[in-house]
Amino acid sequence: MIVAHPDDEVIGVGARLCTWRDVRLVYATNGAPRDMRDAYRVGLSSREAYATLRRAERERALRIAGVDPARVHELGFSDQETARELVDCAARVAVLLRGTRPRVVITHPYEGGHPDHDACAFAVSAAVAMLARDGVPAPTRLEMSSYHVAPNGISTGTFLPSETALTDDARLPLELRDRKRAMFACFGSQRQTLRYFDCAIEPLRIAPRYRFGTPPHDGVLFYENFDWGITGHEWRALARGAAHALGLSGQMA
Ligand SMILES: [Zn+2]
Protein backbone atom coordinates (compact mmCIF):
# COMPACT_ATOMS: atom_id res chain seq x y z
CA MET A 1 0.00 0.00 0.00
CA ILE A 2 1.15 3.49 -0.74
CA VAL A 3 -0.68 6.22 1.15
CA ALA A 4 -0.11 9.91 1.73
CA HIS A 5 -0.65 10.31 5.48
CA PRO A 6 -0.87 8.36 8.72
CA ASP A 7 -4.62 7.51 9.05
CA ASP A 8 -5.24 7.13 5.29
CA GLU A 9 -4.48 3.40 5.58
CA VAL A 10 -7.17 2.99 8.26
CA ILE A 11 -9.70 5.13 6.36
CA GLY A 12 -9.13 3.01 3.25
CA VAL A 13 -8.59 -0.55 4.45
CA GLY A 14 -7.93 -0.52 8.21
CA ALA A 15 -10.16 -3.47 8.98
CA ARG A 16 -8.94 -5.51 6.03
CA LEU A 17 -5.31 -4.93 7.00
CA CYS A 18 -5.81 -7.36 9.86
CA THR A 19 -6.80 -10.10 7.43
CA TRP A 20 -3.95 -9.75 4.93
CA ARG A 21 -0.56 -11.42 5.01
CA ASP A 22 2.65 -9.92 3.71
CA VAL A 23 1.35 -6.37 3.50
CA ARG A 24 3.85 -3.53 3.25
CA LEU A 25 2.88 0.05 3.97
CA VAL A 26 4.58 3.03 2.37
CA TYR A 27 3.84 6.58 3.62
CA ALA A 28 4.63 9.41 1.24
CA THR A 29 4.56 12.14 3.93
CA ASN A 30 5.09 12.59 7.65
CA GLY A 31 1.60 14.08 8.06
CA ALA A 32 2.96 17.41 9.33
CA PRO A 33 2.25 20.40 7.02
CA ARG A 34 4.70 23.29 6.95
CA ASP A 35 2.03 25.71 8.13
CA MET A 36 1.51 24.98 11.79
CA ARG A 37 -2.29 25.17 12.08
CA ASP A 38 -2.77 21.42 12.62
CA ALA A 39 0.05 21.28 15.18
CA TYR A 40 -1.25 24.29 17.14
CA ARG A 41 -4.74 22.80 17.17
CA VAL A 42 -3.47 19.88 19.28
CA GLY A 43 -1.27 22.10 21.44
CA LEU A 44 2.10 21.42 19.79
CA SER A 45 4.53 24.14 18.78
CA SER A 46 6.85 22.36 16.34
CA ARG A 47 6.39 20.42 13.14
CA GLU A 48 8.70 17.72 14.43
CA ALA A 49 6.55 17.19 17.51
CA TYR A 50 3.42 16.95 15.37
CA ALA A 51 5.10 14.46 13.00
CA THR A 52 6.21 12.42 16.01
CA LEU A 53 2.65 12.41 17.37
CA ARG A 54 1.25 11.22 14.06
CA ARG A 55 3.86 8.47 13.80
CA ALA A 56 3.02 7.29 17.33
CA GLU A 57 -0.71 7.26 16.50
CA ARG A 58 0.00 5.22 13.39
CA GLU A 59 2.14 2.75 15.28
CA ARG A 60 -0.66 2.17 17.79
CA ALA A 61 -3.19 1.62 15.01
CA LEU A 62 -0.93 -0.75 13.08
CA ARG A 63 -0.33 -2.75 16.26
CA ILE A 64 -4.08 -3.43 16.37
CA ALA A 65 -3.87 -4.58 12.75
CA GLY A 66 -0.89 -6.81 13.54
CA VAL A 67 1.37 -5.13 10.98
CA ASP A 68 5.07 -5.69 11.67
CA PRO A 69 6.80 -2.25 12.03
CA ALA A 70 9.61 -3.58 9.81
CA ARG A 71 7.07 -3.57 6.97
CA VAL A 72 6.49 0.19 7.19
CA HIS A 73 8.46 2.55 4.93
CA GLU A 74 8.48 6.34 4.97
CA LEU A 75 9.35 8.38 1.90
CA GLY A 76 9.60 11.50 4.08
CA PHE A 77 8.01 14.15 1.85
CA SER A 78 6.42 17.13 3.56
CA ASP A 79 2.66 17.07 4.03
CA GLN A 80 0.90 19.08 1.25
CA GLU A 81 4.10 19.12 -0.84
CA THR A 82 4.33 15.70 -2.53
CA ALA A 83 3.03 17.19 -5.80
CA ARG A 84 6.26 19.19 -5.99
CA GLU A 85 8.27 15.94 -5.85
CA LEU A 86 6.31 13.77 -8.29
CA VAL A 87 9.31 12.54 -10.28
CA ASP A 88 11.25 11.59 -7.16
CA CYS A 89 8.18 10.03 -5.56
CA ALA A 90 7.39 7.92 -8.64
CA ALA A 91 11.02 6.82 -8.98
CA ARG A 92 11.16 5.73 -5.35
CA VAL A 93 7.87 3.87 -5.59
CA ALA A 94 9.23 2.10 -8.69
CA VAL A 95 12.35 1.04 -6.74
CA LEU A 96 10.17 -0.36 -3.94
CA LEU A 97 7.96 -2.24 -6.39
CA ARG A 98 11.00 -3.73 -8.17
CA GLY A 99 12.49 -4.75 -4.84
CA THR A 100 9.39 -6.29 -3.27
CA ARG A 101 7.45 -7.51 -6.34
CA PRO A 102 3.94 -7.29 -4.88
CA ARG A 103 1.07 -8.81 -6.83
CA VAL A 104 -1.15 -5.87 -5.94
CA VAL A 105 -0.50 -2.25 -5.02
CA ILE A 106 -3.22 -0.19 -3.34
CA THR A 107 -3.29 3.59 -3.24
CA HIS A 108 -5.58 6.63 -3.36
CA PRO A 109 -7.85 7.45 -6.30
CA TYR A 110 -7.22 10.62 -8.32
CA GLU A 111 -10.16 12.70 -7.12
CA GLY A 112 -9.03 16.14 -5.95
CA GLY A 113 -9.57 15.31 -2.27
CA HIS A 114 -6.05 16.13 -1.11
CA PRO A 115 -3.06 17.09 -3.28
CA ASP A 116 -0.90 14.41 -1.59
CA HIS A 117 -3.52 11.72 -2.29
CA ASP A 118 -3.52 12.66 -5.96
CA ALA A 119 0.29 12.63 -5.89
CA CYS A 120 0.23 9.03 -4.64
CA ALA A 121 -2.17 8.07 -7.43
CA PHE A 122 0.23 9.67 -9.91
CA ALA A 123 3.33 8.04 -8.40
CA VAL A 124 1.83 4.55 -8.43
CA SER A 125 0.48 4.91 -11.98
CA ALA A 126 3.86 6.17 -13.16
CA ALA A 127 5.85 3.52 -11.29
CA VAL A 128 3.72 0.69 -12.67
CA ALA A 129 4.04 2.14 -16.18
CA MET A 130 7.83 2.35 -15.75
CA LEU A 131 8.02 -1.31 -14.70
CA ALA A 132 5.84 -2.37 -17.62
CA ARG A 133 8.00 -0.33 -20.00
CA ASP A 134 11.07 -2.20 -18.73
CA GLY A 135 9.39 -5.58 -19.15
CA VAL A 136 9.23 -6.14 -15.37
CA PRO A 137 6.04 -7.84 -14.09
CA ALA A 138 3.98 -4.99 -12.67
CA PRO A 139 1.41 -5.28 -9.86
CA THR A 140 -2.30 -4.76 -10.35
CA ARG A 141 -3.28 -1.26 -9.25
CA LEU A 142 -6.17 -1.16 -6.82
CA GLU A 143 -7.50 1.91 -5.10
CA MET A 144 -9.24 2.49 -1.80
CA SER A 145 -11.80 5.17 -1.08
CA SER A 146 -10.56 8.42 0.46
CA TYR A 147 -12.62 11.62 0.08
CA HIS A 148 -13.71 14.08 -2.56
CA VAL A 149 -16.03 17.03 -2.97
CA ALA A 150 -19.81 16.60 -2.77
CA PRO A 151 -22.72 19.05 -3.01
CA ASN A 152 -22.97 19.07 0.81
CA GLY A 153 -19.19 19.30 1.36
CA ILE A 154 -17.39 15.96 1.50
CA SER A 155 -18.05 12.49 0.09
CA THR A 156 -16.40 9.50 1.82
CA GLY A 157 -16.61 5.75 1.31
CA THR A 158 -17.27 6.21 -2.41
CA PHE A 159 -15.38 6.81 -5.63
CA LEU A 160 -15.92 9.23 -8.48
CA PRO A 161 -17.57 7.38 -11.36
CA SER A 162 -15.29 5.25 -13.57
CA GLU A 163 -15.52 2.28 -15.88
CA THR A 164 -13.97 -0.07 -13.28
CA ALA A 165 -16.04 -2.05 -10.82
CA LEU A 166 -15.69 -2.66 -7.09
CA THR A 167 -13.59 -5.74 -6.37
CA ASP A 168 -16.04 -7.21 -3.86
CA ASP A 169 -18.81 -6.38 -1.43
CA ALA A 170 -17.37 -3.49 0.53
CA ARG A 171 -19.42 -4.11 3.69
CA LEU A 172 -17.40 -5.30 6.66
CA PRO A 173 -18.41 -8.02 9.13
CA LEU A 174 -19.33 -6.62 12.54
CA GLU A 175 -16.14 -7.72 14.30
CA LEU A 176 -14.01 -5.97 11.68
CA ARG A 177 -16.03 -2.77 12.11
CA ASP A 178 -15.14 -2.82 15.80
CA ARG A 179 -11.50 -3.29 14.87
CA LYS A 180 -11.65 -0.33 12.51
CA ARG A 181 -13.27 1.83 15.19
CA ALA A 182 -10.48 0.91 17.60
CA MET A 183 -7.90 1.86 14.97
CA PHE A 184 -9.62 5.20 14.29
CA ALA A 185 -9.54 5.90 18.03
CA CYS A 186 -5.73 5.79 17.91
CA PHE A 187 -5.64 8.96 15.78
CA GLY A 188 -6.59 11.52 18.42
CA SER A 189 -5.07 14.35 16.37
CA GLN A 190 -7.44 13.56 13.48
CA ARG A 191 -10.66 13.14 15.45
CA GLN A 192 -12.41 16.06 13.75
CA THR A 193 -11.78 14.64 10.27
CA LEU A 194 -12.38 10.98 11.02
CA ARG A 195 -15.98 11.55 12.11
CA TYR A 196 -16.86 11.86 8.41
CA PHE A 197 -15.88 8.23 7.73
CA ASP A 198 -18.08 5.16 8.03
CA CYS A 199 -16.64 2.14 9.85
CA ALA A 200 -18.92 -0.31 8.01
CA ILE A 201 -17.48 -0.16 4.51
CA GLU A 202 -14.09 -0.38 2.79
CA PRO A 203 -14.62 -0.29 -0.97
CA LEU A 204 -11.75 -1.24 -3.29
CA ARG A 205 -11.69 -1.13 -7.06
CA ILE A 206 -9.29 -1.64 -9.95
CA ALA A 207 -7.63 1.73 -10.58
CA PRO A 208 -8.76 3.40 -13.79
CA ARG A 209 -6.28 4.72 -16.32
CA TYR A 210 -5.94 8.38 -15.37
CA ARG A 211 -5.01 11.47 -17.33
CA PHE A 212 -3.39 13.58 -14.63
CA GLY A 213 -3.12 16.63 -16.86
CA THR A 214 -6.90 17.02 -16.76
CA PRO A 215 -9.06 17.62 -13.66
CA PRO A 216 -10.63 14.59 -11.95
CA HIS A 217 -14.06 16.23 -12.19
CA ASP A 218 -15.73 19.49 -13.21
CA GLY A 219 -15.87 22.40 -10.78
CA VAL A 220 -13.93 23.20 -7.63
CA LEU A 221 -11.83 20.38 -6.17
CA PHE A 222 -12.24 19.51 -2.49
CA TYR A 223 -8.75 20.75 -1.60
CA GLU A 224 -9.30 24.03 -3.41
CA ASN A 225 -11.73 24.95 -0.63
CA PHE A 226 -8.76 25.16 1.76
CA ASP A 227 -5.31 26.66 1.82
CA TRP A 228 -3.47 23.39 1.36
CA GLY A 229 -0.56 24.85 -0.52
CA ILE A 230 -1.63 24.32 -4.13
CA THR A 231 -4.45 24.82 -6.62
CA GLY A 232 -5.70 22.15 -9.01
CA HIS A 233 -4.32 24.17 -11.91
CA GLU A 234 -0.84 24.19 -10.35
CA TRP A 235 -1.10 20.50 -9.44
CA ARG A 236 -1.93 19.50 -13.02
CA ALA A 237 0.94 21.60 -14.42
CA LEU A 238 3.31 19.74 -12.08
CA ALA A 239 1.82 16.40 -13.13
CA ARG A 240 2.24 17.22 -16.81
CA GLY A 241 5.85 18.21 -16.19
CA ALA A 242 6.57 15.05 -14.21
CA ALA A 243 4.92 12.79 -16.80
CA HIS A 244 7.06 14.45 -19.47
CA ALA A 245 10.26 14.06 -17.41
CA LEU A 246 9.47 10.37 -16.87
CA GLY A 247 8.78 9.80 -20.57
CA LEU A 248 5.12 8.99 -19.83
CA SER A 249 3.32 11.99 -21.32
CA GLY A 250 1.52 9.86 -23.88
CA GLN A 251 0.03 7.59 -21.22
CA MET A 252 -0.53 9.87 -18.27
CA ALA A 253 -0.75 13.54 -19.18
ZN1 LIG B 1 -4.62 11.71 3.67
Tab-separated table of C-alpha atoms and ligand atoms in Angstrom:
chain	number	residue	atom	x	y	z
A	1	MET	CA	0.000	0.000	0.000
A	2	ILE	CA	1.154	3.494	-0.736
A	3	VAL	CA	-0.685	6.224	1.154
A	4	ALA	CA	-0.113	9.910	1.727
A	5	HIS	CA	-0.647	10.310	5.478
A	6	PRO	CA	-0.867	8.356	8.721
A	7	ASP	CA	-4.616	7.513	9.049
A	8	ASP	CA	-5.244	7.127	5.286
A	9	GLU	CA	-4.482	3.403	5.578
A	10	VAL	CA	-7.169	2.993	8.258
A	11	ILE	CA	-9.700	5.130	6.361
A	12	GLY	CA	-9.134	3.008	3.255
A	13	VAL	CA	-8.589	-0.547	4.450
A	14	GLY	CA	-7.925	-0.517	8.209
A	15	ALA	CA	-10.155	-3.475	8.980
A	16	ARG	CA	-8.936	-5.507	6.025
A	17	LEU	CA	-5.306	-4.927	6.999
A	18	CYS	CA	-5.811	-7.362	9.865
A	19	THR	CA	-6.797	-10.103	7.432
A	20	TRP	CA	-3.954	-9.750	4.931
A	21	ARG	CA	-0.565	-11.424	5.006
A	22	ASP	CA	2.649	-9.924	3.713
A	23	VAL	CA	1.347	-6.374	3.498
A	24	ARG	CA	3.854	-3.528	3.250
A	25	LEU	CA	2.881	0.054	3.975
A	26	VAL	CA	4.575	3.030	2.372
A	27	TYR	CA	3.836	6.577	3.616
A	28	ALA	CA	4.627	9.412	1.245
A	29	THR	CA	4.556	12.141	3.931
A	30	ASN	CA	5.090	12.592	7.650
A	31	GLY	CA	1.603	14.080	8.057
A	32	ALA	CA	2.961	17.414	9.327
A	33	PRO	CA	2.251	20.398	7.022
A	34	ARG	CA	4.702	23.287	6.945
A	35	ASP	CA	2.028	25.712	8.133
A	36	MET	CA	1.505	24.978	11.795
A	37	ARG	CA	-2.294	25.168	12.079
A	38	ASP	CA	-2.772	21.422	12.622
A	39	ALA	CA	0.046	21.283	15.177
A	40	TYR	CA	-1.254	24.294	17.138
A	41	ARG	CA	-4.745	22.796	17.173
A	42	VAL	CA	-3.467	19.884	19.276
A	43	GLY	CA	-1.269	22.095	21.438
A	44	LEU	CA	2.105	21.422	19.787
A	45	SER	CA	4.533	24.141	18.782
A	46	SER	CA	6.846	22.360	16.343
A	47	ARG	CA	6.388	20.416	13.144
A	48	GLU	CA	8.697	17.721	14.428
A	49	ALA	CA	6.554	17.195	17.512
A	50	TYR	CA	3.424	16.953	15.366
A	51	ALA	CA	5.101	14.461	12.997
A	52	THR	CA	6.207	12.416	16.010
A	53	LEU	CA	2.655	12.414	17.374
A	54	ARG	CA	1.248	11.219	14.059
A	55	ARG	CA	3.860	8.475	13.805
A	56	ALA	CA	3.016	7.288	17.327
A	57	GLU	CA	-0.710	7.263	16.500
A	58	ARG	CA	-0.004	5.223	13.388
A	59	GLU	CA	2.145	2.751	15.279
A	60	ARG	CA	-0.665	2.166	17.788
A	61	ALA	CA	-3.189	1.615	15.013
A	62	LEU	CA	-0.926	-0.751	13.083
A	63	ARG	CA	-0.327	-2.749	16.258
A	64	ILE	CA	-4.081	-3.428	16.374
A	65	ALA	CA	-3.872	-4.578	12.750
A	66	GLY	CA	-0.895	-6.810	13.542
A	67	VAL	CA	1.374	-5.131	10.980
A	68	ASP	CA	5.069	-5.693	11.665
A	69	PRO	CA	6.804	-2.252	12.026
A	70	ALA	CA	9.611	-3.575	9.810
A	71	ARG	CA	7.073	-3.571	6.974
A	72	VAL	CA	6.491	0.186	7.191
A	73	HIS	CA	8.461	2.547	4.931
A	74	GLU	CA	8.478	6.341	4.965
A	75	LEU	CA	9.352	8.383	1.896
A	76	GLY	CA	9.599	11.502	4.076
A	77	PHE	CA	8.009	14.147	1.850
A	78	SER	CA	6.424	17.133	3.562
A	79	ASP	CA	2.659	17.070	4.032
A	80	GLN	CA	0.901	19.083	1.252
A	81	GLU	CA	4.096	19.125	-0.844
A	82	THR	CA	4.329	15.704	-2.534
A	83	ALA	CA	3.026	17.186	-5.797
A	84	ARG	CA	6.256	19.192	-5.993
A	85	GLU	CA	8.265	15.945	-5.854
A	86	LEU	CA	6.313	13.771	-8.290
A	87	VAL	CA	9.314	12.543	-10.276
A	88	ASP	CA	11.250	11.591	-7.164
A	89	CYS	CA	8.176	10.027	-5.562
A	90	ALA	CA	7.392	7.917	-8.639
A	91	ALA	CA	11.017	6.821	-8.981
A	92	ARG	CA	11.158	5.734	-5.345
A	93	VAL	CA	7.874	3.869	-5.595
A	94	ALA	CA	9.229	2.100	-8.686
A	95	VAL	CA	12.348	1.038	-6.739
A	96	LEU	CA	10.169	-0.355	-3.938
A	97	LEU	CA	7.958	-2.237	-6.393
A	98	ARG	CA	11.001	-3.728	-8.165
A	99	GLY	CA	12.494	-4.750	-4.845
A	100	THR	CA	9.393	-6.288	-3.267
A	101	ARG	CA	7.451	-7.509	-6.336
A	102	PRO	CA	3.940	-7.286	-4.879
A	103	ARG	CA	1.067	-8.805	-6.826
A	104	VAL	CA	-1.148	-5.869	-5.936
A	105	VAL	CA	-0.504	-2.246	-5.016
A	106	ILE	CA	-3.223	-0.192	-3.339
A	107	THR	CA	-3.287	3.587	-3.237
A	108	HIS	CA	-5.581	6.631	-3.364
A	109	PRO	CA	-7.848	7.454	-6.300
A	110	TYR	CA	-7.215	10.625	-8.320
A	111	GLU	CA	-10.156	12.700	-7.123
A	112	GLY	CA	-9.033	16.140	-5.955
A	113	GLY	CA	-9.567	15.313	-2.267
A	114	HIS	CA	-6.047	16.132	-1.112
A	115	PRO	CA	-3.056	17.085	-3.276
A	116	ASP	CA	-0.899	14.408	-1.587
A	117	HIS	CA	-3.517	11.715	-2.294
A	118	ASP	CA	-3.519	12.655	-5.961
A	119	ALA	CA	0.294	12.632	-5.894
A	120	CYS	CA	0.233	9.026	-4.638
A	121	ALA	CA	-2.173	8.074	-7.434
A	122	PHE	CA	0.231	9.670	-9.911
A	123	ALA	CA	3.334	8.041	-8.402
A	124	VAL	CA	1.833	4.548	-8.429
A	125	SER	CA	0.480	4.915	-11.977
A	126	ALA	CA	3.865	6.168	-13.162
A	127	ALA	CA	5.854	3.515	-11.291
A	128	VAL	CA	3.721	0.686	-12.667
A	129	ALA	CA	4.042	2.142	-16.175
A	130	MET	CA	7.834	2.346	-15.750
A	131	LEU	CA	8.024	-1.309	-14.700
A	132	ALA	CA	5.841	-2.369	-17.618
A	133	ARG	CA	8.002	-0.334	-20.001
A	134	ASP	CA	11.073	-2.199	-18.732
A	135	GLY	CA	9.389	-5.577	-19.147
A	136	VAL	CA	9.230	-6.143	-15.367
A	137	PRO	CA	6.041	-7.845	-14.085
A	138	ALA	CA	3.975	-4.990	-12.670
A	139	PRO	CA	1.408	-5.285	-9.861
A	140	THR	CA	-2.303	-4.764	-10.347
A	141	ARG	CA	-3.281	-1.262	-9.253
A	142	LEU	CA	-6.167	-1.158	-6.818
A	143	GLU	CA	-7.496	1.908	-5.095
A	144	MET	CA	-9.239	2.493	-1.804
A	145	SER	CA	-11.796	5.174	-1.083
A	146	SER	CA	-10.561	8.420	0.461
A	147	TYR	CA	-12.619	11.617	0.081
A	148	HIS	CA	-13.706	14.082	-2.556
A	149	VAL	CA	-16.032	17.035	-2.969
A	150	ALA	CA	-19.809	16.597	-2.767
A	151	PRO	CA	-22.719	19.046	-3.006
A	152	ASN	CA	-22.965	19.075	0.807
A	153	GLY	CA	-19.195	19.295	1.358
A	154	ILE	CA	-17.393	15.959	1.501
A	155	SER	CA	-18.051	12.490	0.094
A	156	THR	CA	-16.403	9.498	1.821
A	157	GLY	CA	-16.612	5.751	1.309
A	158	THR	CA	-17.271	6.211	-2.415
A	159	PHE	CA	-15.380	6.814	-5.630
A	160	LEU	CA	-15.917	9.232	-8.476
A	161	PRO	CA	-17.569	7.378	-11.365
A	162	SER	CA	-15.290	5.255	-13.573
A	163	GLU	CA	-15.520	2.283	-15.878
A	164	THR	CA	-13.974	-0.072	-13.285
A	165	ALA	CA	-16.039	-2.051	-10.819
A	166	LEU	CA	-15.686	-2.660	-7.087
A	167	THR	CA	-13.587	-5.744	-6.373
A	168	ASP	CA	-16.045	-7.210	-3.861
A	169	ASP	CA	-18.807	-6.382	-1.428
A	170	ALA	CA	-17.369	-3.486	0.529
A	171	ARG	CA	-19.417	-4.109	3.687
A	172	LEU	CA	-17.401	-5.300	6.661
A	173	PRO	CA	-18.406	-8.020	9.128
A	174	LEU	CA	-19.326	-6.616	12.545
A	175	GLU	CA	-16.136	-7.716	14.302
A	176	LEU	CA	-14.010	-5.967	11.685
A	177	ARG	CA	-16.031	-2.768	12.111
A	178	ASP	CA	-15.135	-2.817	15.802
A	179	ARG	CA	-11.496	-3.290	14.869
A	180	LYS	CA	-11.650	-0.331	12.512
A	181	ARG	CA	-13.269	1.833	15.192
A	182	ALA	CA	-10.482	0.908	17.596
A	183	MET	CA	-7.903	1.864	14.967
A	184	PHE	CA	-9.622	5.200	14.295
A	185	ALA	CA	-9.540	5.904	18.031
A	186	CYS	CA	-5.726	5.791	17.908
A	187	PHE	CA	-5.639	8.961	15.782
A	188	GLY	CA	-6.585	11.523	18.422
A	189	SER	CA	-5.071	14.355	16.370
A	190	GLN	CA	-7.435	13.565	13.476
A	191	ARG	CA	-10.658	13.138	15.450
A	192	GLN	CA	-12.409	16.063	13.749
A	193	THR	CA	-11.777	14.637	10.266
A	194	LEU	CA	-12.380	10.977	11.018
A	195	ARG	CA	-15.980	11.547	12.113
A	196	TYR	CA	-16.861	11.864	8.405
A	197	PHE	CA	-15.882	8.235	7.727
A	198	ASP	CA	-18.084	5.163	8.034
A	199	CYS	CA	-16.642	2.136	9.849
A	200	ALA	CA	-18.922	-0.312	8.010
A	201	ILE	CA	-17.475	-0.159	4.512
A	202	GLU	CA	-14.085	-0.375	2.785
A	203	PRO	CA	-14.622	-0.289	-0.967
A	204	LEU	CA	-11.753	-1.241	-3.292
A	205	ARG	CA	-11.693	-1.125	-7.057
A	206	ILE	CA	-9.290	-1.642	-9.954
A	207	ALA	CA	-7.633	1.726	-10.580
A	208	PRO	CA	-8.759	3.403	-13.792
A	209	ARG	CA	-6.278	4.715	-16.322
A	210	TYR	CA	-5.943	8.377	-15.371
A	211	ARG	CA	-5.011	11.468	-17.334
A	212	PHE	CA	-3.394	13.581	-14.626
A	213	GLY	CA	-3.116	16.632	-16.855
A	214	THR	CA	-6.902	17.022	-16.761
A	215	PRO	CA	-9.064	17.623	-13.664
A	216	PRO	CA	-10.632	14.591	-11.946
A	217	HIS	CA	-14.059	16.232	-12.186
A	218	ASP	CA	-15.728	19.490	-13.209
A	219	GLY	CA	-15.875	22.399	-10.778
A	220	VAL	CA	-13.927	23.204	-7.629
A	221	LEU	CA	-11.830	20.378	-6.167
A	222	PHE	CA	-12.241	19.512	-2.493
A	223	TYR	CA	-8.753	20.748	-1.601
A	224	GLU	CA	-9.301	24.026	-3.410
A	225	ASN	CA	-11.727	24.951	-0.629
A	226	PHE	CA	-8.763	25.163	1.758
A	227	ASP	CA	-5.312	26.664	1.824
A	228	TRP	CA	-3.467	23.390	1.362
A	229	GLY	CA	-0.555	24.852	-0.517
A	230	ILE	CA	-1.631	24.316	-4.131
A	231	THR	CA	-4.452	24.816	-6.619
A	232	GLY	CA	-5.698	22.154	-9.007
A	233	HIS	CA	-4.322	24.165	-11.911
A	234	GLU	CA	-0.838	24.187	-10.347
A	235	TRP	CA	-1.099	20.496	-9.444
A	236	ARG	CA	-1.930	19.504	-13.018
A	237	ALA	CA	0.939	21.597	-14.420
A	238	LEU	CA	3.311	19.744	-12.076
A	239	ALA	CA	1.818	16.398	-13.133
A	240	ARG	CA	2.240	17.216	-16.814
A	241	GLY	CA	5.854	18.209	-16.186
A	242	ALA	CA	6.574	15.051	-14.205
A	243	ALA	CA	4.924	12.794	-16.798
A	244	HIS	CA	7.062	14.454	-19.470
A	245	ALA	CA	10.255	14.057	-17.408
A	246	LEU	CA	9.470	10.366	-16.867
A	247	GLY	CA	8.784	9.801	-20.572
A	248	LEU	CA	5.124	8.986	-19.827
A	249	SER	CA	3.319	11.994	-21.315
A	250	GLY	CA	1.525	9.857	-23.879
A	251	GLN	CA	0.032	7.588	-21.224
A	252	MET	CA	-0.533	9.872	-18.269
A	253	ALA	CA	-0.750	13.541	-19.179
B	1	ZN	ZN	-4.625	11.714	3.670
